[in-house]
Coordinates of C-alpha atoms in Angstrom, one line a residue:
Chain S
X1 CA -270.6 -59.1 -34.9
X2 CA -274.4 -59.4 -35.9
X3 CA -275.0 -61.4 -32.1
X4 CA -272.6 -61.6 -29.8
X5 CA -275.0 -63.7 -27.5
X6 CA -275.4 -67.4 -28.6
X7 CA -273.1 -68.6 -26.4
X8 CA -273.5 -72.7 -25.3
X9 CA -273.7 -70.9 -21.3
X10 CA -276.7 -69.1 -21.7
X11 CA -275.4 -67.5 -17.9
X12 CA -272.1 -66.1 -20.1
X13 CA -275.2 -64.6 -22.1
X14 CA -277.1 -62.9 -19.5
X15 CA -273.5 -61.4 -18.0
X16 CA -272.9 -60.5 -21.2
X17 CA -275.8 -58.7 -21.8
X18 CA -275.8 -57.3 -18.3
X19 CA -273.0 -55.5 -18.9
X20 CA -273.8 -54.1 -21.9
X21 CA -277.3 -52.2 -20.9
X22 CA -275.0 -51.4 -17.7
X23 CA -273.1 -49.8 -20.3
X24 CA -275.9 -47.9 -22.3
X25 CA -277.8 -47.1 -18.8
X26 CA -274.8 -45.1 -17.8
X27 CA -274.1 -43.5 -21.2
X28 CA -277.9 -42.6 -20.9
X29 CA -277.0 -40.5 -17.8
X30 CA -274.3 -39.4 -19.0
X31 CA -275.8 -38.0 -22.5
X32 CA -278.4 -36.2 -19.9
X33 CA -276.1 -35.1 -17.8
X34 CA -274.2 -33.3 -20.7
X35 CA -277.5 -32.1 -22.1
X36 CA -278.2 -30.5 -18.4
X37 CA -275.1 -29.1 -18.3
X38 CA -275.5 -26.9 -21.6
X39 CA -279.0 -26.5 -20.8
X40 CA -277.3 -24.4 -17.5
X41 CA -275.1 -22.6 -19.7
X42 CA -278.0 -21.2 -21.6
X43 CA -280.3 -20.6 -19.0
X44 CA -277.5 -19.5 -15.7
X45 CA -280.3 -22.3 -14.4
X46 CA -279.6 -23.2 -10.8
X47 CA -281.7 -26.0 -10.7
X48 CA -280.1 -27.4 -13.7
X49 CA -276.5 -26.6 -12.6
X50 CA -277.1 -28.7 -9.3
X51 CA -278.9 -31.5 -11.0
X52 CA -275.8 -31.8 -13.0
X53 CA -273.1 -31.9 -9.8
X54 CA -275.8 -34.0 -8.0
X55 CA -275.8 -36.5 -11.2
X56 CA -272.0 -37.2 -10.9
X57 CA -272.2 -39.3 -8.0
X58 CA -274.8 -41.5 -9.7
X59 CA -272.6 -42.0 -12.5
X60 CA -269.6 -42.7 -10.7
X61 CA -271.3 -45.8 -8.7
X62 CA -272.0 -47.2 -12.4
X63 CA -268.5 -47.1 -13.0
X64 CA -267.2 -48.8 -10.3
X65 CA -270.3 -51.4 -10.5
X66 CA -269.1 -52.2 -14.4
X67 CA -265.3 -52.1 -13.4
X68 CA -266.5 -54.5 -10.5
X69 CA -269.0 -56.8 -13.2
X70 CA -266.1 -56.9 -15.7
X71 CA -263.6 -58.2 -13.3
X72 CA -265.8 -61.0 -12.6
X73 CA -266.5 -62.1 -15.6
X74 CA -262.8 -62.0 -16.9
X75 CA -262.4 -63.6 -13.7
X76 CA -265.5 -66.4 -13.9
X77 CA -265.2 -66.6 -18.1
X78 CA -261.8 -66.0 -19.5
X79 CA -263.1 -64.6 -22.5
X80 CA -261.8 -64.6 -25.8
X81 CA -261.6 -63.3 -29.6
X82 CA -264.8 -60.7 -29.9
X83 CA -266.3 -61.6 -26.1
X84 CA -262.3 -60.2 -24.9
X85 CA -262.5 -57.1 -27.0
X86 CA -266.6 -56.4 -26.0
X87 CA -265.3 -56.8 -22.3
X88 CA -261.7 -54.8 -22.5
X89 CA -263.7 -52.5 -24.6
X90 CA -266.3 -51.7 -21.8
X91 CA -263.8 -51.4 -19.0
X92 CA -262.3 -48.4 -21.5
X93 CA -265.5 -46.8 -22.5
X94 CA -266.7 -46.8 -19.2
X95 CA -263.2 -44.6 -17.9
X96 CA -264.2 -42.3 -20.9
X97 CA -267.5 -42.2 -20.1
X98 CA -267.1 -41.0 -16.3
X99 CA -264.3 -38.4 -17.5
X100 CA -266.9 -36.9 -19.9
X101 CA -269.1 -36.4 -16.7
X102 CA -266.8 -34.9 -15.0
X103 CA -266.4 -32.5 -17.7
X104 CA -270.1 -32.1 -17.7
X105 CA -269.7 -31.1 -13.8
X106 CA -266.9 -28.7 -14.5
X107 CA -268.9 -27.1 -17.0
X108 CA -271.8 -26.9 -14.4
X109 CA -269.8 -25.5 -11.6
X110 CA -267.8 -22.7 -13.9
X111 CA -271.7 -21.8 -14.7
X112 CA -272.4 -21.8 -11.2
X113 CA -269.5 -19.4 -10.5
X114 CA -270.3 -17.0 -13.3
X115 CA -273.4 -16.8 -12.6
X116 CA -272.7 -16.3 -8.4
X117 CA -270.4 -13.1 -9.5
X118 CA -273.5 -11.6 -11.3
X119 CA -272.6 -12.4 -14.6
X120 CA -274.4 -13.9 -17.8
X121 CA -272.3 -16.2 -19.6
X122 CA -275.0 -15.8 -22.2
X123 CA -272.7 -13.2 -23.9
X124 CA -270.6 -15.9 -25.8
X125 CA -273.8 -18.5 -25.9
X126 CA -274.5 -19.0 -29.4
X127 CA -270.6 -20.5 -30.1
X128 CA -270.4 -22.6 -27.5
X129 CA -273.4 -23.8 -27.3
X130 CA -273.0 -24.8 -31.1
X131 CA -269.8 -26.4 -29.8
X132 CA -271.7 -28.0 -27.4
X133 CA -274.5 -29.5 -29.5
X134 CA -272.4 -31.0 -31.8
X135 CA -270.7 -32.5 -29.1
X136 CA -273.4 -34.0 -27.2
X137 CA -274.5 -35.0 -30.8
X138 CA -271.5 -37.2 -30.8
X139 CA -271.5 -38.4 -27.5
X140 CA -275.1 -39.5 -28.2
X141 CA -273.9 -41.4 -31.8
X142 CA -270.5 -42.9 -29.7
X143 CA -273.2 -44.8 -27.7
X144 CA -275.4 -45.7 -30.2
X145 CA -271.9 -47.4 -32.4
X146 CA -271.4 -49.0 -29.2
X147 CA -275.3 -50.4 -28.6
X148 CA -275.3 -51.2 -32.5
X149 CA -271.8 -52.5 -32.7
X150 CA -271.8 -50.2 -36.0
X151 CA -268.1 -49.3 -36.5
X152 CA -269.3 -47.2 -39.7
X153 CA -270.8 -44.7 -37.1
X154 CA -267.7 -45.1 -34.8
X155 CA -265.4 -43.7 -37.7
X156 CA -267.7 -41.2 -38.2
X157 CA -267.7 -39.7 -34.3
X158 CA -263.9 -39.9 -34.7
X159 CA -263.8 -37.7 -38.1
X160 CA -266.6 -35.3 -36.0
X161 CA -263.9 -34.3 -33.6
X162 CA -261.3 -32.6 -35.9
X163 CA -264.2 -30.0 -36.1
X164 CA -264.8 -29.6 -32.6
X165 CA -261.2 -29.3 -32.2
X166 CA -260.8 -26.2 -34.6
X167 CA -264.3 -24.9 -33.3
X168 CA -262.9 -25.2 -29.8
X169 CA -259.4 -22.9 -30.7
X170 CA -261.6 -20.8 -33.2
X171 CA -263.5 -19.7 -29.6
X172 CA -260.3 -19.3 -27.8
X173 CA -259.5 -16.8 -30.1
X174 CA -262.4 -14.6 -30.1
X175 CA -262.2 -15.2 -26.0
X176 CA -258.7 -13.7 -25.7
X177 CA -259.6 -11.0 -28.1
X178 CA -262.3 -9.9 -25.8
X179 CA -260.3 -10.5 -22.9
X180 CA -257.8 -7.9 -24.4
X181 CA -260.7 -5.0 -25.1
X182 CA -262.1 -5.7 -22.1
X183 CA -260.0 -6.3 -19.2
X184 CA -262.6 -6.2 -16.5
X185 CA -264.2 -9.8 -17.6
X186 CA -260.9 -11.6 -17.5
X187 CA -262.1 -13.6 -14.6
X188 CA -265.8 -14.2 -16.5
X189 CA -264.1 -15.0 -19.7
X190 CA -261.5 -17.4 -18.6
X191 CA -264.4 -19.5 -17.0
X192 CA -265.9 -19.6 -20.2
X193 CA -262.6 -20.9 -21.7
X194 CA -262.6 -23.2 -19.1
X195 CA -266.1 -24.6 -19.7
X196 CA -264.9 -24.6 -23.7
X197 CA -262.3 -26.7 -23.1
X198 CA -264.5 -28.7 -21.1
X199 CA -266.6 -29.6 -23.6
X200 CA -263.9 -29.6 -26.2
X201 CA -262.6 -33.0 -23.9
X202 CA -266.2 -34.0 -24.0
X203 CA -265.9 -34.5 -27.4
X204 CA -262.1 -36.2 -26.9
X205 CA -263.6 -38.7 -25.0
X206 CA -266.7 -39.3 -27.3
X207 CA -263.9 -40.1 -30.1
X208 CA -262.3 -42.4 -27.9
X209 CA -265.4 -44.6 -27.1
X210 CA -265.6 -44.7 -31.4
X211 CA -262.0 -46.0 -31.4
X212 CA -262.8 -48.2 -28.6
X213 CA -266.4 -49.1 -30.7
X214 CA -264.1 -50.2 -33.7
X215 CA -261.3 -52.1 -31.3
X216 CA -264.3 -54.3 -30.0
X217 CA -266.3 -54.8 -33.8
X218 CA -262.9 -55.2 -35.9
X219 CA -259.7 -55.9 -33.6
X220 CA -257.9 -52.7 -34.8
X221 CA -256.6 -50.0 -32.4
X222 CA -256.7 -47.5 -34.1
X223 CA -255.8 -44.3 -31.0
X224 CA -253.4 -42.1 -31.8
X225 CA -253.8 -42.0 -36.0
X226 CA -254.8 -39.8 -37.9
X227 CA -257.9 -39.8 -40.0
X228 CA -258.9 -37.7 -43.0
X229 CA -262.4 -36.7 -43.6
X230 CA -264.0 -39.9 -45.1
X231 CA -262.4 -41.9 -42.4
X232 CA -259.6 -43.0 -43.8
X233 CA -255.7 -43.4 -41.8
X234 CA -253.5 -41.0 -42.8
Chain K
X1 CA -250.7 -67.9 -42.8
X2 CA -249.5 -65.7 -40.3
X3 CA -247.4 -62.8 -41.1
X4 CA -243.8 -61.6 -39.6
X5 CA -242.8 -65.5 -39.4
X6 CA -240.0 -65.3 -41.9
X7 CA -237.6 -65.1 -38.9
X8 CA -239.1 -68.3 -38.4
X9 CA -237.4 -71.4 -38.9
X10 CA -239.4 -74.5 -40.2
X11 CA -238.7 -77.6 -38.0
X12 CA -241.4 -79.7 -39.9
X13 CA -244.4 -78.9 -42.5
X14 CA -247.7 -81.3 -43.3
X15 CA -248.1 -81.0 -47.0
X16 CA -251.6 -82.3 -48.5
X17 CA -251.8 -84.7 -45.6
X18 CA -254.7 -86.8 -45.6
X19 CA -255.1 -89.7 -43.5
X20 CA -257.4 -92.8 -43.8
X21 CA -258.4 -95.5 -40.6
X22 CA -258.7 -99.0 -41.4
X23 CA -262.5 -99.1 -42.8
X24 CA -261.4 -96.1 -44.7
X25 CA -262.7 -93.1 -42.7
X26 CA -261.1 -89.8 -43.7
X27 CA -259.9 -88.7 -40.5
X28 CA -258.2 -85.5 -42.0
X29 CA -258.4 -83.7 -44.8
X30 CA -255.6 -81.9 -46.8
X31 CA -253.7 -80.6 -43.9
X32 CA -251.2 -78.1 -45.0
X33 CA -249.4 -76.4 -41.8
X34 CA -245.4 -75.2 -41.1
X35 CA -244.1 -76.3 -37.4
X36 CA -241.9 -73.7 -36.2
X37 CA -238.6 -74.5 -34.6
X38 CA -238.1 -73.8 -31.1
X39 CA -241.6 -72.8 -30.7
X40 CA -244.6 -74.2 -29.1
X41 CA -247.3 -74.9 -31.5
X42 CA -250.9 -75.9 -30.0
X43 CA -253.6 -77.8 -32.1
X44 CA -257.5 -76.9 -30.7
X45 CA -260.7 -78.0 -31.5
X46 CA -263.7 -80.2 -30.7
X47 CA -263.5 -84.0 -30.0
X48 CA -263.0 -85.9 -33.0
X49 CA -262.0 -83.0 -35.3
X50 CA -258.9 -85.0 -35.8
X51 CA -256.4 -82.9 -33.8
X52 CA -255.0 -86.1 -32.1
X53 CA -254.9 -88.2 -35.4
X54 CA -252.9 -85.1 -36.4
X55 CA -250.5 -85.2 -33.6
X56 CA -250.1 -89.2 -33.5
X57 CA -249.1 -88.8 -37.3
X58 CA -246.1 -86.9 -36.5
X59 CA -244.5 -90.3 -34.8
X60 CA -246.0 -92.8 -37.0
X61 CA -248.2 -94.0 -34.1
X62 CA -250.4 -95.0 -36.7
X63 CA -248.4 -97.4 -38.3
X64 CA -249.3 -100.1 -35.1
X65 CA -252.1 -100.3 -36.5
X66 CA -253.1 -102.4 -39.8
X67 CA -254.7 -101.0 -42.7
X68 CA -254.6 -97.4 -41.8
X69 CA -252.9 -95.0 -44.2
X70 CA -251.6 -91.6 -45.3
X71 CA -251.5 -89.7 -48.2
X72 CA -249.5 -86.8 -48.4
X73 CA -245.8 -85.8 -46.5
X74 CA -245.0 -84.6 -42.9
X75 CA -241.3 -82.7 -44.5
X76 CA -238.7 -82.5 -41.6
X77 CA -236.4 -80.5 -41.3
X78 CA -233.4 -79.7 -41.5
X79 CA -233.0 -82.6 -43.6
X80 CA -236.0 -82.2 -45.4
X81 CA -237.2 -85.7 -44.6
X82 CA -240.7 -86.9 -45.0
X83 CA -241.1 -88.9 -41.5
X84 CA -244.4 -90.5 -43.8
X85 CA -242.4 -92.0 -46.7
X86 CA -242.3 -96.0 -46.0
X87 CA -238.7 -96.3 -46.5
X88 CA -238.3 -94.1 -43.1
X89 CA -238.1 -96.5 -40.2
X90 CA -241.0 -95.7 -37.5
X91 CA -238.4 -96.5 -34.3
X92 CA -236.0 -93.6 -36.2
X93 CA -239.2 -91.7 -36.2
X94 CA -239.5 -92.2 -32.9
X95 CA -236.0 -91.4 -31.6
X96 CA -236.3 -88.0 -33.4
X97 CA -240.4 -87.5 -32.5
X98 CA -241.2 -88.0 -28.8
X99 CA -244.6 -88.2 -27.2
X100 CA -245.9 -87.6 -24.0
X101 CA -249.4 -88.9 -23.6
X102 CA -252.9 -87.5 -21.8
X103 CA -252.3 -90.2 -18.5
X104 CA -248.8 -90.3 -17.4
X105 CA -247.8 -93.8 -18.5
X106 CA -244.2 -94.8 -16.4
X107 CA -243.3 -98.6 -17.3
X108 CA -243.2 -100.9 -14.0
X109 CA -239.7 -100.3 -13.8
X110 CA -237.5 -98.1 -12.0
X111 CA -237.2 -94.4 -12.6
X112 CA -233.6 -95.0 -13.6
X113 CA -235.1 -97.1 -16.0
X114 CA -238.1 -95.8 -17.2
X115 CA -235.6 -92.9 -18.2
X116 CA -232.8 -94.9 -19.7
X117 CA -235.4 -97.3 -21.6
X118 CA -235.2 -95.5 -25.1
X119 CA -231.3 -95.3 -24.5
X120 CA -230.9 -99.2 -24.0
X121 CA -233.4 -100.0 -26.8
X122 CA -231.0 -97.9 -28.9
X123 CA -228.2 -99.7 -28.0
X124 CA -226.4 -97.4 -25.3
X125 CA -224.3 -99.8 -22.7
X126 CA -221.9 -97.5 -21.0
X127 CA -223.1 -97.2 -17.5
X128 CA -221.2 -93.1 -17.5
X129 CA -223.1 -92.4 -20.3
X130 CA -226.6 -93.8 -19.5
X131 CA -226.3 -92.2 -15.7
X132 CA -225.4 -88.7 -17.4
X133 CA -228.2 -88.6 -20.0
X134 CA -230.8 -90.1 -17.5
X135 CA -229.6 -87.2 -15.1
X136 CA -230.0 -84.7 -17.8
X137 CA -233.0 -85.8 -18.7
X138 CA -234.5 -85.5 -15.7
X139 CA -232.9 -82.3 -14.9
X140 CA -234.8 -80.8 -18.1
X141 CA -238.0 -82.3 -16.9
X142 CA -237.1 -80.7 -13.5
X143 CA -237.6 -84.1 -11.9
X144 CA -234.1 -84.7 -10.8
X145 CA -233.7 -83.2 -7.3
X146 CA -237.2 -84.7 -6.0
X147 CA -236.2 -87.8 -7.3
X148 CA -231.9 -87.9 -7.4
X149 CA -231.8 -89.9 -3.9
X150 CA -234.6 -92.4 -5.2
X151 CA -233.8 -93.4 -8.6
X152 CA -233.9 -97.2 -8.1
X153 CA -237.5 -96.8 -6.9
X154 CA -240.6 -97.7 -8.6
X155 CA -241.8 -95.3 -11.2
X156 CA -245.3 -95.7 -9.7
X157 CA -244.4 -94.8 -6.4
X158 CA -244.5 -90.8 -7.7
X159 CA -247.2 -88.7 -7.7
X160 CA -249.3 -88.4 -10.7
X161 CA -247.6 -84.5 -11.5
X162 CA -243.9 -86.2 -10.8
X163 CA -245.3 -89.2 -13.0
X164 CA -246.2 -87.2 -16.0
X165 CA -242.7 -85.5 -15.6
X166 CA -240.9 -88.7 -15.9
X167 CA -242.5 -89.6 -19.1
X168 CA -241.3 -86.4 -20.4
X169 CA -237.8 -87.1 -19.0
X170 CA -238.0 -90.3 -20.8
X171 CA -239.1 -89.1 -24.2
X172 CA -235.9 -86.2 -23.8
X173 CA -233.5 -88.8 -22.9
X174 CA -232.9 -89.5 -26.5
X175 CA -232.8 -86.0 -27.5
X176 CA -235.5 -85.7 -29.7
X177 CA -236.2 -82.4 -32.0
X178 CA -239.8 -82.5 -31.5
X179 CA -242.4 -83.2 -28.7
X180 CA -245.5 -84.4 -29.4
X181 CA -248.2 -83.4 -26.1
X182 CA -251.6 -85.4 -26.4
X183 CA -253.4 -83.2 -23.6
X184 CA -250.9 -83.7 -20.8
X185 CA -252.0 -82.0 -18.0
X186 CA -255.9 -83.4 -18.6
X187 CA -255.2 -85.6 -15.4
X188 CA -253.8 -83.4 -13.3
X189 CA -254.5 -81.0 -10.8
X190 CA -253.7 -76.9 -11.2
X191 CA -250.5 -76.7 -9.4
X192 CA -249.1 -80.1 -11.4
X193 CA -250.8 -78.6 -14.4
X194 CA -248.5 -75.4 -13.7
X195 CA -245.5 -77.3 -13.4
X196 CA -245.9 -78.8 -17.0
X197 CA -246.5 -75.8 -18.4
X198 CA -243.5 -74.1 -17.3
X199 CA -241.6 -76.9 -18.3
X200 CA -243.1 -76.7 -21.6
X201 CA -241.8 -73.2 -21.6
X202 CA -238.2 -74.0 -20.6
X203 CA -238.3 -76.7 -23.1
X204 CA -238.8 -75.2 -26.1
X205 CA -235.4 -73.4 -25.8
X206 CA -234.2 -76.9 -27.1
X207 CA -237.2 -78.6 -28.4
X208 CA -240.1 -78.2 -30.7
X209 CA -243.5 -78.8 -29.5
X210 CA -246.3 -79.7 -30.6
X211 CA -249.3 -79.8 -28.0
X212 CA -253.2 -81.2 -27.8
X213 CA -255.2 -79.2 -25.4
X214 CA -258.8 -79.1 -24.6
X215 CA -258.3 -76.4 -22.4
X216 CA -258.3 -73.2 -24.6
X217 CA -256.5 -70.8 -21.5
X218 CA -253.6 -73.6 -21.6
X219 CA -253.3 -73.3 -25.8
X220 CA -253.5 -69.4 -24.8
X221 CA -250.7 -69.6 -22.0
X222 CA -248.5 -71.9 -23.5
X223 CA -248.3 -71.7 -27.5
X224 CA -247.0 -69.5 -29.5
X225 CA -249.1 -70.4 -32.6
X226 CA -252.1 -72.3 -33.1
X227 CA -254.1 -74.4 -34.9
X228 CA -257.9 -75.1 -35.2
X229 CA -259.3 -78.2 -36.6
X230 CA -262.9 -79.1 -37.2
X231 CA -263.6 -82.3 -38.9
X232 CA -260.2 -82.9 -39.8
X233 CA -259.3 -79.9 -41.4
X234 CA -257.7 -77.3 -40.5
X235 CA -259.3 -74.0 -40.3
X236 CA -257.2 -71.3 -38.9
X237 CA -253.5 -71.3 -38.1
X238 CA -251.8 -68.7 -36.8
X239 CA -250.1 -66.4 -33.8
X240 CA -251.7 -67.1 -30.4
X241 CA -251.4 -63.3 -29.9
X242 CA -253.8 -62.9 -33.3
X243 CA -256.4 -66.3 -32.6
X244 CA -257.7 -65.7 -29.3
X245 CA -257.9 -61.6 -30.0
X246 CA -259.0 -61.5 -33.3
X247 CA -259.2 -64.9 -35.3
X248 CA -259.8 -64.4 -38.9
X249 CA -262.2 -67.3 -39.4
X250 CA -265.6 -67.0 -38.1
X251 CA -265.8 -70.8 -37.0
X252 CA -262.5 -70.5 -34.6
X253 CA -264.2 -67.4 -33.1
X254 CA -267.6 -69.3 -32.4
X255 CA -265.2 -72.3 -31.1
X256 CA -263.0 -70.1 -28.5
X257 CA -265.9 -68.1 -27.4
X258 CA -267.5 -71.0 -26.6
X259 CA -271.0 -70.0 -29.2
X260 CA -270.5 -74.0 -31.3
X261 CA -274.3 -75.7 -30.2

């Protein structure tokens, strides 16, 4: 997997390659736009809230571009063995990649909406924005396994999200718990559950662009299994 | 080896086949590699790695020729012969091995004859019998209704897709157990090239094949294993499903992807 360029078409090459810094350019905006959303949580920053519903539609042309670049080159290519799974690979991460902006939106908007009704979501900050770091840590390594081809740091973004997982429910708890003493936030607190979960599916998705990582570098699909903590199938 | 083939049953089996041309160059190299029954096996690779010096062996094509010579044993099954051994007549071979070669190559007869040629040489006289094999023969080369009203024309009257077709009808009329394909769709266009291969897919409900192919996509549509060669050895057999996803050998990889300078 060390080069996956050398191909006797140096055209197959530059397609190739095309794709794959189409790839990274969106996960670059993507990464930001997550990093803008929490940046907004923090803040109850209007700027940043718009700039994150604003980036959306940027993001979505770069899917529809790759979906488009892939389809020709399936189309122009027929690839096969490591050039099929790079290419199937992309048209997945990219899917994952868009849904994790939408997330990012959500999270933006729910801000938005807290923030309009004269709240300060900064109440529950410090959990979820430790939810949220890790998180964006992992969407940031899921893109680096991708522009390394490093399946080794793929596993490792899928182990990560066992722990977002029992962060996420551990803040659902405390939530509801509040949401019982308090009654009069119910509405605030259940758009901070919402923006949880959002980024709670953030960190689904980053996990899926490690199993998609490791479908392109060793041929294995390995959704839907479980792994222990060092990796391993259970 | 593959896994999950021992539902598979062995039609034939190159065992520490080498194979010499007059002069003495080693055109392959301790081949070892089962045939499947009923299933369509495609050998890929570069020209000259030997794939077609493989496939020829299979019918002793090579025996036409003086001083070339195997070592080793192509084991058939299911009565375990060795088609190599000298004591097995070549025309028996042939009767049980049919080939079907890159150019469609009808004789200057009729099509009714080009068809009932290996019957005759075999000795078949009854008129009944010869018209009911030729018109199964051509039926399971899907020939017969563009051609049942024009049997008694020239062979070479048909189009190069119908031609190619006929040859096949003609190595089936003698009900062989295993077809040998040296690239043959290479001279024809898409839609002929279609035709074959669907034929090829019909046919292995009654026939083993074995199938040369430069065109990787046509080895991916139509086989289920394969076999790459690279000067005349073989490198990596296995599933079709398993080779152009993930082969195991880095050379096949670099050969299907298209990365050999």
């Amino acid at each position: 997997m060390e080069d996956i360029l050398h191909h006797q078409s140096s055209q197959f090459d530059e397609e190739l390659g095309r794709l794959r810094s189409d790839v990274l350019r969106m996960g670059g905006l993507v990464e930001n736009q997550v990093a803008t959303a929490i940046e907004a949580y923090g803040a109850c920053d209007p700027r940043a809230i718009e700039e994150t519903i604003a980036r959306d539609q940027d993001i979505n042309a770069l899917e529809k571009q790759i979906d488009d670049e892939s389809a020709q080159l399936i189309a122009r290519r027929q690839p096969t063995a490591v050039d099929l799974r790079l290419v199937f690979g992309i048209i997945k991460i990219v899917t994952d990649l868009e849904r994790i902006g939408d997330e990012a939106k959500k999270i933006a908007k729910g801000v938005r909406r807290i923030c309009a009704a004269g709240s300060q979501p900064t109440q529950f900050a410090p959990a979820i924005l430790h939810l949220a770091e890790t998180v964006l840590v992992m969407v940031r390594e899921s893109l680096d396994a991708f522009a390394r081809l490093d399946s080794g740091l793929a596993q490792k973004v899928i182990v990560d999200d066992n722990g977002v997982d029992a962060e996420f429910k551990s803040i659902v708890r405390q939530l509801i718990t509040h949401m019982t003493e308090e009654p009069n936030t119910i509405s605030m607190v259940m758009d901070v559950i919402w923006i949880a979960r959002s980024v709670e599916r953030i960190g689904d998705h980053a996990k899926n662009v490690g199993e998609h990582v490791i479908f392109i570098v060793e041929g294995q699909d390995v959704r839907h299994r479980r792994l222990s903590s060092n990796g391993g199938a259970v | 080896m593959p896994n999950n083939t021992t539902q598979e049953r062995l039609k034939a089996e190159a065992r520490g086949l080498n194979f010499f041309y007059n002069g003495g160059i080693q055109a392959l190299k301790n081949i070892n590699m089962p045939i499947y029954d009923n299933r369509v096996t495609a050998l890929i690779g570069p020209s000259g790695c030997g794939k077609s010096t493989y496939l020829r062996s299979f019918n002793r094509m090579h025996d036409l020729y003086p001083g070339n010579r195997y070592e080793g044993e192509i084991r058939f099954y299911p009565d375990d012969t060795n088609l190599l051994a000298p004591e097995v007549d070549p025309i028996e071979v042939r009767m049980r091995v049919g080939m079907v070669f890159q150019k469609p190559n009808p004789f200057p007869k009729s099509i009714y004859e080009n068809v009932a040629y290996g019957l005759r040489v075999r000795g078949e006289r009854n008129r009944r019998m010869l018209d009911d094999k030729v018109e199964h023969a051509l039926r399971g080369a899907a020939l017969w209704d563009e051609v049942k009203d024009r049997l008694q024309d020239l062979a070479s009257n048909l189009s190069g897709g119908q031609q190619q077709r006929l040859c096949i009808a003609r190595a089936l009329a003698t009900d062989p157990e295993l077809l040998l394909f040296d690239e043959p769709t290479s001279a024809l266009d898409p839609i002929a090239t279609g035709a074959i291969e669907e034929l090829v897919h019909e046919l292995k409900k009654r026939v083993t094949i074995l199938i040369v192919t430069h065109n990787m996509q046509q080895a991916a549509r139509v086989s289920d294993y394969t076999a790459y060669m690279f000067l005349g050895e073989m490198i990596e057999f296995g599933k079709t499903d398993e080779i152009f996803i993930k082969p195991k050998d880095r050379r096949t990889e670099d050969y299907i992807t298209g990365r050999m300078g």
